[in-house]
XYZ file of C-alpha atoms in Angstrom:
186
model
C -125.243 -17.324 241.768
C -125.871 -18.335 245.105
C -128.722 -15.870 246.054
C -130.380 -17.419 242.545
C -129.769 -20.840 244.039
C -131.310 -19.828 247.393
C -134.003 -18.109 246.194
C -135.088 -21.190 243.798
C -134.499 -23.302 247.165
C -137.085 -21.310 248.521
C -139.392 -21.843 246.260
C -139.167 -25.130 245.928
C -139.332 -25.587 249.487
C -142.622 -24.299 248.960
C -143.633 -26.188 246.425
C -144.241 -29.133 248.746
C -146.335 -27.461 251.001
C -149.150 -29.401 250.489
C -146.714 -32.869 251.295
C -145.733 -31.553 254.634
C -149.006 -30.432 255.653
C -150.266 -34.402 254.619
C -147.021 -36.013 256.096
C -147.755 -34.475 259.189
C -151.260 -35.792 259.170
C -150.040 -39.301 258.228
C -147.993 -39.139 260.661
C -150.215 -38.005 263.772
C -150.146 -40.943 265.748
C -146.412 -39.555 267.082
C -147.582 -35.888 267.237
C -150.608 -37.439 269.940
C -149.443 -38.290 273.253
C -152.323 -40.207 274.226
C -154.432 -42.489 272.263
C -153.643 -46.043 271.438
C -151.057 -46.018 269.282
C -148.156 -48.499 269.141
C -145.064 -45.785 267.631
C -143.073 -44.479 270.009
C -141.067 -41.321 268.887
C -137.844 -41.707 268.181
C -134.860 -38.936 268.117
C -135.146 -38.963 264.178
C -138.778 -38.937 263.792
C -138.744 -36.078 265.890
C -136.448 -34.378 264.766
C -138.064 -34.708 260.929
C -141.469 -33.341 262.805
C -139.627 -30.120 263.389
C -137.839 -30.567 260.319
C -141.178 -30.149 258.725
C -142.313 -28.206 260.904
C -140.002 -25.383 259.866
C -140.112 -26.593 256.181
C -143.749 -24.974 256.883
C -142.557 -21.844 258.116
C -140.192 -21.319 254.851
C -142.909 -22.255 252.606
C -145.565 -19.454 254.193
C -142.749 -17.372 254.388
C -142.185 -17.865 250.644
C -145.682 -16.211 250.065
C -144.970 -12.956 251.833
C -141.905 -12.966 249.688
C -144.375 -13.503 246.528
C -146.199 -10.651 247.791
C -143.636 -8.063 248.292
C -141.244 -8.882 245.516
C -140.105 -5.460 244.422
C -141.513 -4.664 240.948
C -139.138 -3.183 238.491
C -139.774 -4.826 235.374
C -142.304 -5.013 232.186
C -143.170 -7.520 230.092
C -146.181 -7.788 227.214
C -146.414 -11.668 227.458
C -147.342 -12.819 223.122
C -149.016 -15.498 222.737
C -150.272 -16.922 226.002
C -151.318 -20.533 227.047
C -153.494 -21.292 229.366
C -151.715 -23.829 232.094
C -151.229 -27.343 231.465
C -150.977 -30.065 233.835
C -147.352 -29.097 235.452
C -148.618 -28.281 238.863
C -150.854 -32.128 238.935
C -148.124 -34.107 237.451
C -145.563 -32.164 239.980
C -148.136 -32.807 243.005
C -148.194 -36.632 241.916
C -145.013 -36.925 243.024
C -145.869 -37.106 246.638
C -148.092 -40.218 246.169
C -143.948 -41.700 246.549
C -142.913 -40.490 249.756
C -146.677 -40.631 251.382
C -146.830 -44.635 250.571
C -143.655 -45.193 251.990
C -142.481 -43.206 254.853
C -142.549 -43.856 258.535
C -141.043 -42.025 260.436
C -140.100 -45.160 262.721
C -138.412 -46.074 259.615
C -134.977 -44.980 259.141
C -134.087 -46.164 256.440
C -137.508 -45.128 254.811
C -136.452 -41.769 255.651
C -133.542 -42.021 254.098
C -134.774 -43.203 251.173
C -137.597 -40.025 251.062
C -134.706 -37.306 252.064
C -132.658 -38.845 249.132
C -136.009 -38.524 246.566
C -136.640 -35.329 247.661
C -132.643 -33.716 247.350
C -132.818 -35.360 244.244
C -136.265 -33.385 243.222
C -134.908 -30.125 244.558
C -131.696 -30.589 242.151
C -133.748 -31.174 239.621
C -136.305 -28.061 240.073
C -133.282 -25.779 240.302
C -131.254 -27.190 237.407
C -134.349 -27.206 234.825
C -135.598 -23.913 236.457
C -139.149 -25.029 237.094
C -140.218 -22.316 239.884
C -142.746 -21.399 237.940
C -144.018 -25.062 239.277
C -146.088 -24.466 242.771
C -149.031 -25.884 244.101
C -148.673 -23.337 246.942
C -148.874 -20.254 244.985
C -151.996 -21.773 243.289
C -153.775 -21.939 246.731
C -153.167 -18.706 247.447
C -154.592 -17.594 243.582
C -150.815 -17.236 241.657
C -151.026 -19.344 238.385
C -148.407 -20.041 235.951
C -148.987 -18.899 232.013
C -146.617 -20.022 229.355
C -145.403 -17.415 226.718
C -143.423 -16.957 224.493
C -139.459 -16.084 226.221
C -140.926 -18.346 229.436
C -143.415 -18.104 232.105
C -145.103 -15.881 234.060
C -146.751 -16.117 237.242
C -150.002 -13.995 238.014
C -153.012 -13.347 240.178
C -154.477 -11.802 236.694
C -157.740 -13.595 235.189
C -156.226 -15.821 232.282
C -158.584 -13.853 230.084
C -157.669 -9.949 231.393
C -153.805 -10.253 230.413
C -154.419 -11.669 226.916
C -157.248 -8.717 226.419
C -155.313 -6.251 227.256
C -152.606 -4.712 225.325
C -150.997 -2.488 228.213
C -147.673 -4.748 229.419
C -147.432 -5.878 232.821
C -145.311 -4.393 235.672
C -143.427 -6.679 238.373
C -140.432 -8.561 238.595
C -138.258 -11.463 236.885
C -137.697 -14.064 239.354
C -135.376 -15.402 236.933
C -134.726 -15.256 232.776
C -137.590 -17.023 231.990
C -139.942 -16.488 234.789
C -142.527 -12.870 235.525
C -143.940 -12.362 238.237
C -146.864 -9.869 238.096
C -149.355 -8.851 240.118
C -153.001 -7.474 240.147
C -153.413 -3.696 239.676
C -149.259 -3.557 238.366
C -149.378 -2.467 235.068
C -147.193 -0.146 232.811
C -149.260 3.699 232.966
C -151.821 2.642 234.897
């Protein structure tokens, strides 16, 4: 149980990778020791920038974990559907933190951290690890099929056409990871 929550938490952290980059850009004046900035780096804004750096590193590590996940199961997806707008809807949750966040406003930081924790809880509880924009940037797309979701770097048309089961691993009971070149009997 603890391992599953840990893995899902890493995937949640990586799902917000674009947000971390956008936050660093939007608060760029805090990072530059020169220029005409009126903002001062406070202990909590400095800590938050360090935390964002750590979250970015964890996000990149999740890609390595995804690419090196052990292969030991197979899946033959039936009634596979093209991706819908779940990832886009998820990305739009970034708008709230970006519009309201100021590292120099302690209350703004606390509210956004609480929002982030609430979304983390829902992400874990609802088993939404297939919703991850960072994976999409690296070529992994989530498809729905009877029984769950498949995350793969294999084109939709290729998965639908083949009758050979895909080799990969289950990230959770409903979410299967398959990579190119990994097919039963291949």
